[in-house]
PDB file of C-alpha atoms in Angstrom:
ATOM      1  CA  MET A   1     -10.407  12.381 -26.797  1.00  0.00           C
ATOM      2  CA  ALA A   2      -8.087  12.076 -23.789  1.00  0.00           C
ATOM      3  CA  LEU A   3      -8.511   8.976 -21.665  1.00  0.00           C
ATOM      4  CA  LEU A   4      -8.178  11.023 -18.465  1.00  0.00           C
ATOM      5  CA  ASN A   5      -9.220  14.606 -17.820  1.00  0.00           C
ATOM      6  CA  ASN A   6      -7.386  16.830 -15.336  1.00  0.00           C
ATOM      7  CA  LYS A   7      -9.645  15.883 -12.416  1.00  0.00           C
ATOM      8  CA  GLN A   8      -9.191  12.174 -13.090  1.00  0.00           C
ATOM      9  CA  LYS A   9      -5.425  12.605 -13.376  1.00  0.00           C
ATOM     10  CA  THR A  10      -5.447  14.276  -9.960  1.00  0.00           C
ATOM     11  CA  VAL A  11      -7.475  11.396  -8.517  1.00  0.00           C
ATOM     12  CA  LEU A  12      -5.026   8.852  -9.951  1.00  0.00           C
ATOM     13  CA  PHE A  13      -1.673  10.542  -9.351  1.00  0.00           C
ATOM     14  CA  ASN A  14      -2.111  12.568  -6.126  1.00  0.00           C
ATOM     15  CA  PRO A  15      -1.972   9.469  -3.892  1.00  0.00           C
ATOM     16  CA  LEU A  16       1.431   8.601  -5.326  1.00  0.00           C
ATOM     17  CA  SER A  17       3.046  11.528  -3.529  1.00  0.00           C
ATOM     18  CA  LYS A  18       1.202  14.670  -2.394  1.00  0.00           C
ATOM     19  CA  ASN A  19      -1.683  12.745  -0.814  1.00  0.00           C
ATOM     20  CA  ASN A  20       0.026   9.403  -0.216  1.00  0.00           C
ATOM     21  CA  PRO A  21      -2.119   7.229   2.088  1.00  0.00           C
ATOM     22  CA  VAL A  22       0.850   6.013   4.169  1.00  0.00           C
ATOM     23  CA  ILE A  23       3.211   8.969   4.556  1.00  0.00           C
ATOM     24  CA  VAL A  24       0.689  11.831   4.315  1.00  0.00           C
ATOM     25  CA  GLN A  25      -2.588  10.386   5.624  1.00  0.00           C
ATOM     26  CA  VAL A  26      -0.700   7.912   7.876  1.00  0.00           C
ATOM     27  CA  LEU A  27      -3.015   4.997   7.023  1.00  0.00           C
ATOM     28  CA  GLY A  28      -2.142   1.328   6.555  1.00  0.00           C
ATOM     29  CA  ILE A  29       0.926   1.671   8.760  1.00  0.00           C
ATOM     30  CA  CYS A  30       0.549  -1.723  10.487  1.00  0.00           C
ATOM     31  CA  SER A  31       1.038  -3.821   7.357  1.00  0.00           C
ATOM     32  CA  ALA A  32       3.706  -1.407   6.104  1.00  0.00           C
ATOM     33  CA  LEU A  33       5.708  -2.280   9.215  1.00  0.00           C
ATOM     34  CA  ALA A  34       4.872  -5.985   9.332  1.00  0.00           C
ATOM     35  CA  VAL A  35       5.520  -7.287   5.806  1.00  0.00           C
ATOM     36  CA  THR A  36       8.556  -5.265   4.690  1.00  0.00           C
ATOM     37  CA  ALA A  37      11.473  -7.347   5.993  1.00  0.00           C
ATOM     38  CA  LYS A  38      11.678  -8.825   2.466  1.00  0.00           C
ATOM     39  CA  LEU A  39      10.836  -7.264  -0.892  1.00  0.00           C
ATOM     40  CA  GLU A  40       8.811 -10.145  -2.368  1.00  0.00           C
ATOM     41  CA  PRO A  41       6.043 -10.266   0.287  1.00  0.00           C
ATOM     42  CA  ALA A  42       5.911  -6.456   0.274  1.00  0.00           C
ATOM     43  CA  LEU A  43       5.335  -6.458  -3.498  1.00  0.00           C
ATOM     44  CA  VAL A  44       2.657  -9.141  -3.253  1.00  0.00           C
ATOM     45  CA  MET A  45       0.948  -7.291  -0.400  1.00  0.00           C
ATOM     46  CA  GLY A  46       0.982  -4.034  -2.375  1.00  0.00           C
ATOM     47  CA  ILE A  47      -0.474  -5.667  -5.477  1.00  0.00           C
ATOM     48  CA  SER A  48      -3.125  -7.435  -3.383  1.00  0.00           C
ATOM     49  CA  VAL A  49      -4.244  -4.227  -1.666  1.00  0.00           C
ATOM     50  CA  THR A  50      -4.304  -2.374  -4.999  1.00  0.00           C
ATOM     51  CA  ALA A  51      -6.484  -5.035  -6.618  1.00  0.00           C
ATOM     52  CA  VAL A  52      -8.888  -5.275  -3.681  1.00  0.00           C
ATOM     53  CA  LEU A  53      -9.148  -1.499  -3.324  1.00  0.00           C
ATOM     54  CA  ALA A  54      -9.752  -0.873  -7.035  1.00  0.00           C
ATOM     55  CA  PHE A  55     -12.491  -3.492  -7.416  1.00  0.00           C
ATOM     56  CA  ALA A  56     -14.083  -2.725  -4.042  1.00  0.00           C
ATOM     57  CA  ASN A  57     -14.299   0.942  -5.042  1.00  0.00           C
ATOM     58  CA  VAL A  58     -16.002   0.012  -8.319  1.00  0.00           C
ATOM     59  CA  ILE A  59     -18.492  -2.351  -6.663  1.00  0.00           C
ATOM     60  CA  ILE A  60     -19.434   0.105  -3.926  1.00  0.00           C
ATOM     61  CA  SER A  61     -19.731   2.886  -6.502  1.00  0.00           C
ATOM     62  CA  LEU A  62     -22.131   0.753  -8.571  1.00  0.00           C
ATOM     63  CA  LEU A  63     -24.205   0.018  -5.461  1.00  0.00           C
ATOM     64  CA  ARG A  64     -23.966   3.484  -3.911  1.00  0.00           C
ATOM     65  CA  ASN A  65     -27.551   4.517  -4.711  1.00  0.00           C
ATOM     66  CA  THR A  66     -29.043   1.287  -3.395  1.00  0.00           C
ATOM     67  CA  ILE A  67     -27.155   0.829  -0.115  1.00  0.00           C
ATOM     68  CA  PRO A  68     -29.159   1.973   2.941  1.00  0.00           C
ATOM     69  CA  THR A  69     -27.067   4.388   5.007  1.00  0.00           C
ATOM     70  CA  SER A  70     -27.647   2.384   8.174  1.00  0.00           C
ATOM     71  CA  ILE A  71     -25.870  -0.712   6.816  1.00  0.00           C
ATOM     72  CA  ARG A  72     -23.296   0.814   4.466  1.00  0.00           C
ATOM     73  CA  ILE A  73     -20.320  -0.234   6.644  1.00  0.00           C
ATOM     74  CA  ILE A  74     -21.567  -3.833   6.732  1.00  0.00           C
ATOM     75  CA  VAL A  75     -21.971  -3.870   2.949  1.00  0.00           C
ATOM     76  CA  GLN A  76     -18.475  -2.456   2.490  1.00  0.00           C
ATOM     77  CA  LEU A  77     -16.987  -5.083   4.793  1.00  0.00           C
ATOM     78  CA  VAL A  78     -18.795  -7.894   2.957  1.00  0.00           C
ATOM     79  CA  VAL A  79     -17.536  -6.664  -0.429  1.00  0.00           C
ATOM     80  CA  VAL A  80     -13.955  -6.271   0.797  1.00  0.00           C
ATOM     81  CA  ALA A  81     -14.028  -9.632   2.597  1.00  0.00           C
ATOM     82  CA  ALA A  82     -15.203 -11.431  -0.546  1.00  0.00           C
ATOM     83  CA  LEU A  83     -12.402  -9.867  -2.609  1.00  0.00           C
ATOM     84  CA  VAL A  84      -9.786 -10.641   0.057  1.00  0.00           C
ATOM     85  CA  ILE A  85     -10.873 -14.290   0.129  1.00  0.00           C
ATOM     86  CA  ILE A  86     -10.406 -14.465  -3.649  1.00  0.00           C
ATOM     87  CA  VAL A  87      -6.931 -12.900  -3.381  1.00  0.00           C
ATOM     88  CA  ASP A  88      -5.990 -15.256  -0.549  1.00  0.00           C
ATOM     89  CA  GLN A  89      -7.060 -18.340  -2.508  1.00  0.00           C
ATOM     90  CA  VAL A  90      -5.211 -17.182  -5.635  1.00  0.00           C
ATOM     91  CA  LEU A  91      -2.037 -16.661  -3.575  1.00  0.00           C
ATOM     92  CA  LYS A  92      -2.315 -20.091  -1.987  1.00  0.00           C
ATOM     93  CA  ALA A  93      -2.782 -21.655  -5.403  1.00  0.00           C
ATOM     94  CA  TYR A  94       0.012 -19.861  -7.263  1.00  0.00           C
ATOM     95  CA  ASN A  95       2.517 -18.593  -4.657  1.00  0.00           C
ATOM     96  CA  TYR A  96       2.091 -20.630  -1.518  1.00  0.00           C
ATOM     97  CA  GLU A  97       5.458 -19.685   0.009  1.00  0.00           C
ATOM     98  CA  VAL A  98       4.683 -15.967  -0.089  1.00  0.00           C
ATOM     99  CA  SER A  99       1.179 -16.709   1.172  1.00  0.00           C
ATOM    100  CA  LYS A 100       2.757 -18.358   4.229  1.00  0.00           C
ATOM    101  CA  GLN A 101       5.084 -15.388   4.754  1.00  0.00           C
ATOM    102  CA  LEU A 102       2.185 -12.937   4.663  1.00  0.00           C
ATOM    103  CA  SER A 103       0.204 -15.204   6.983  1.00  0.00           C
ATOM    104  CA  VAL A 104      -2.695 -13.333   8.640  1.00  0.00           C
ATOM    105  CA  PHE A 105      -1.842 -10.016   6.998  1.00  0.00           C
ATOM    106  CA  ILE A 106      -3.714 -10.874   3.790  1.00  0.00           C
ATOM    107  CA  GLY A 107      -6.857 -11.429   5.867  1.00  0.00           C
ATOM    108  CA  LEU A 108      -6.242  -8.164   7.700  1.00  0.00           C
ATOM    109  CA  ILE A 109      -6.592  -6.277   4.411  1.00  0.00           C
ATOM    110  CA  ILE A 110     -10.295  -6.335   5.358  1.00  0.00           C
ATOM    111  CA  THR A 111      -9.613  -3.902   8.193  1.00  0.00           C
ATOM    112  CA  ASN A 112      -7.035  -1.798   6.356  1.00  0.00           C
ATOM    113  CA  CYS A 113      -7.838   1.859   7.041  1.00  0.00           C
ATOM    114  CA  ILE A 114      -7.016   2.827   3.458  1.00  0.00           C
ATOM    115  CA  LEU A 115      -9.774   0.613   2.046  1.00  0.00           C
ATOM    116  CA  MET A 116     -12.499   1.690   4.427  1.00  0.00           C
ATOM    117  CA  GLY A 117     -11.427   5.315   4.106  1.00  0.00           C
ATOM    118  CA  ARG A 118     -11.592   5.356   0.299  1.00  0.00           C
ATOM    119  CA  LEU A 119     -14.902   3.485   0.190  1.00  0.00           C
ATOM    120  CA  GLU A 120     -16.427   5.998   2.594  1.00  0.00           C
ATOM    121  CA  ALA A 121     -14.770   9.143   1.298  1.00  0.00           C
ATOM    122  CA  PHE A 122     -14.796   8.486  -2.450  1.00  0.00           C
ATOM    123  CA  ALA A 123     -16.620   5.434  -3.808  1.00  0.00           C
ATOM    124  CA  LEU A 124     -19.912   6.240  -2.082  1.00  0.00           C
ATOM    125  CA  GLY A 125     -20.029   9.622  -3.795  1.00  0.00           C
ATOM    126  CA  ASN A 126     -18.523   9.037  -7.227  1.00  0.00           C
ATOM    127  CA  LYS A 127     -19.076   7.051 -10.427  1.00  0.00           C
ATOM    128  CA  PRO A 128     -17.305   3.733 -11.113  1.00  0.00           C
ATOM    129  CA  TRP A 129     -14.516   5.002 -13.395  1.00  0.00           C
ATOM    130  CA  PRO A 130     -13.232   7.739 -11.051  1.00  0.00           C
ATOM    131  CA  SER A 131     -13.638   5.283  -8.159  1.00  0.00           C
ATOM    132  CA  PHE A 132     -11.511   2.724 -10.010  1.00  0.00           C
ATOM    133  CA  LEU A 133      -8.812   5.348 -10.622  1.00  0.00           C
ATOM    134  CA  ASP A 134      -8.933   6.368  -6.968  1.00  0.00           C
ATOM    135  CA  GLY A 135      -8.480   2.734  -5.919  1.00  0.00           C
ATOM    136  CA  ILE A 136      -5.555   2.211  -8.297  1.00  0.00           C
ATOM    137  CA  GLY A 137      -3.888   5.466  -7.230  1.00  0.00           C
ATOM    138  CA  ASN A 138      -4.169   4.832  -3.495  1.00  0.00           C
ATOM    139  CA  GLY A 139      -3.158   1.197  -3.904  1.00  0.00           C
ATOM    140  CA  LEU A 140      -0.058   2.152  -5.881  1.00  0.00           C
ATOM    141  CA  GLY A 141       0.755   4.896  -3.379  1.00  0.00           C
ATOM    142  CA  TYR A 142       0.627   2.301  -0.612  1.00  0.00           C
ATOM    143  CA  MET A 143       2.704  -0.170  -2.630  1.00  0.00           C
ATOM    144  CA  ILE A 144       5.408   2.400  -3.432  1.00  0.00           C
ATOM    145  CA  ILE A 145       6.081   2.947   0.272  1.00  0.00           C
ATOM    146  CA  LEU A 146       6.101  -0.797   0.990  1.00  0.00           C
ATOM    147  CA  VAL A 147       8.585  -1.375  -1.846  1.00  0.00           C
ATOM    148  CA  ILE A 148      10.917   1.422  -0.687  1.00  0.00           C
ATOM    149  CA  VAL A 149      10.887   0.241   2.931  1.00  0.00           C
ATOM    150  CA  ALA A 150      11.328  -3.427   1.968  1.00  0.00           C
ATOM    151  CA  THR A 151      14.164  -2.625  -0.448  1.00  0.00           C
ATOM    152  CA  VAL A 152      16.104  -0.728   2.215  1.00  0.00           C
ATOM    153  CA  ARG A 153      15.483  -3.352   4.907  1.00  0.00           C
ATOM    154  CA  GLU A 154      16.276  -6.415   2.790  1.00  0.00           C
ATOM    155  CA  LEU A 155      19.341  -4.870   1.147  1.00  0.00           C
ATOM    156  CA  LEU A 156      20.918  -3.630   4.375  1.00  0.00           C
ATOM    157  CA  GLY A 157      19.612  -6.424   6.577  1.00  0.00           C
ATOM    158  CA  SER A 158      20.192  -9.467   4.361  1.00  0.00           C
ATOM    159  CA  GLY A 159      22.339  -8.217   1.478  1.00  0.00           C
ATOM    160  CA  THR A 160      19.743  -9.471  -1.020  1.00  0.00           C
ATOM    161  CA  LEU A 161      16.810  -8.255  -3.116  1.00  0.00           C
ATOM    162  CA  LEU A 162      14.015 -10.677  -4.014  1.00  0.00           C
ATOM    163  CA  GLY A 163      16.265 -13.334  -2.514  1.00  0.00           C
ATOM    164  CA  PHE A 164      19.164 -12.691  -4.917  1.00  0.00           C
ATOM    165  CA  PRO A 165      22.546 -11.647  -3.434  1.00  0.00           C
ATOM    166  CA  ILE A 166      23.354  -8.003  -4.193  1.00  0.00           C
ATOM    167  CA  ILE A 167      26.288  -7.174  -1.934  1.00  0.00           C
ATOM    168  CA  PRO A 168      29.501  -8.510  -3.571  1.00  0.00           C
ATOM    169  CA  LYS A 169      31.370 -11.253  -1.716  1.00  0.00           C
ATOM    170  CA  SER A 170      34.463  -9.035  -1.799  1.00  0.00           C
ATOM    171  CA  PHE A 171      32.670  -6.595   0.534  1.00  0.00           C
ATOM    172  CA  TYR A 172      32.124  -9.370   3.073  1.00  0.00           C
ATOM    173  CA  ALA A 173      35.751 -10.474   2.675  1.00  0.00           C
ATOM    174  CA  ALA A 174      36.794  -6.899   3.463  1.00  0.00           C
ATOM    175  CA  GLY A 175      34.807  -6.949   6.708  1.00  0.00           C
ATOM    176  CA  TYR A 176      31.318  -5.804   5.663  1.00  0.00           C
ATOM    177  CA  GLU A 177      28.472  -7.335   7.667  1.00  0.00           C
ATOM    178  CA  ASN A 178      24.711  -7.258   7.175  1.00  0.00           C
ATOM    179  CA  ASN A 179      22.882  -5.094   9.674  1.00  0.00           C
ATOM    180  CA  GLY A 180      20.622  -7.545  11.484  1.00  0.00           C
ATOM    181  CA  LEU A 181      18.734  -4.680  13.113  1.00  0.00           C
ATOM    182  CA  MET A 182      17.202  -3.775   9.739  1.00  0.00           C
ATOM    183  CA  ILE A 183      15.043  -6.909   9.649  1.00  0.00           C
ATOM    184  CA  LEU A 184      13.584  -6.208  13.093  1.00  0.00           C
ATOM    185  CA  PRO A 185      10.143  -4.479  13.279  1.00  0.00           C
ATOM    186  CA  PRO A 186      11.381  -1.230  14.929  1.00  0.00           C
ATOM    187  CA  MET A 187      13.567  -0.472  11.897  1.00  0.00           C
ATOM    188  CA  ALA A 188      10.495  -0.538   9.662  1.00  0.00           C
ATOM    189  CA  LEU A 189       9.026   2.280  11.754  1.00  0.00           C
ATOM    190  CA  ILE A 190      12.276   4.244  11.635  1.00  0.00           C
ATOM    191  CA  THR A 191      12.538   3.773   7.852  1.00  0.00           C
ATOM    192  CA  VAL A 192       8.955   4.978   7.331  1.00  0.00           C
ATOM    193  CA  ALA A 193       9.687   7.966   9.596  1.00  0.00           C
ATOM    194  CA  CYS A 194      12.739   8.831   7.466  1.00  0.00           C
ATOM    195  CA  ILE A 195      10.630   8.667   4.298  1.00  0.00           C
ATOM    196  CA  ILE A 196       8.026  10.966   5.876  1.00  0.00           C
ATOM    197  CA  TRP A 197      10.762  13.409   6.913  1.00  0.00           C
ATOM    198  CA  VAL A 198      12.301  13.509   3.404  1.00  0.00           C
ATOM    199  CA  HIS A 199       8.883  13.785   1.760  1.00  0.00           C
ATOM    200  CA  ARG A 200       7.730  16.660   3.961  1.00  0.00           C
ATOM    201  CA  SER A 201      11.029  18.491   3.639  1.00  0.00           C
ATOM    202  CA  ARG A 202      10.492  18.471  -0.131  1.00  0.00           C
ATOM    203  CA  ASN A 203       6.798  19.420   0.109  1.00  0.00           C
ATOM    204  CA  LYS A 204       6.630  22.498   2.287  1.00  0.00           C
ATOM    205  CA  GLU A 205       2.841  22.740   2.017  1.00  0.00           C
ATOM    206  CA  LEU A 206       2.526  19.509   4.012  1.00  0.00           C
ATOM    207  CA  GLN A 207       4.414  20.851   6.995  1.00  0.00           C
ATOM    208  CA  GLU A 208       2.326  21.881   9.958  1.00  0.00           C
ATOM    209  CA  LYS A 209       2.336  25.609  10.530  1.00  0.00           C
ATOM    210  CA  ASN A 210       3.500  26.690  13.929  1.00  0.00           C
ATOM    211  CA  ASN A 211       0.993  28.904  15.743  1.00  0.00           C
TER     212      ASN A 211
END
């Protein structure tokens, strides 16, 4: 018996490209711009969002038949906040330097549009296993974009990846210089825009039809 049927595969893999939460749904842009000057914090942020989203989806799915409609948003926020606090404490305990780099952005996972959108649109109407897959898929889709943007910005802006020098010293001796503009916030927006442009040029069905 296959672990995933076709519908579950769609739920898991669609957010990686065709229905990516950042470049297709344009959600979670703020953190994508704010934490991508270096690859390490971008990776940690992506993993954190994936973990919170997956477990929040499962918890809300388990509670979906008992949550009164009038307070569902409050319940969702409480669940997400509890998970974010756990993630924040784990980061402070095991990777304090990255925790300092991410600063308030870990706490702002609570208000991330991707989380609230998936809890509302999917977890409240589906069983725990599909909800878990949806959380993993959307979290990974978000992380992929963060990793791409951070890789480009750190490599071109600092000449490093994960803090390790990548550009050979001979390049610098020949006159190569790091592009300091790449580590500034506006370049994150431009890099994301370039990714959206490439993605939509390769997926014609995502392009808006001209009336």
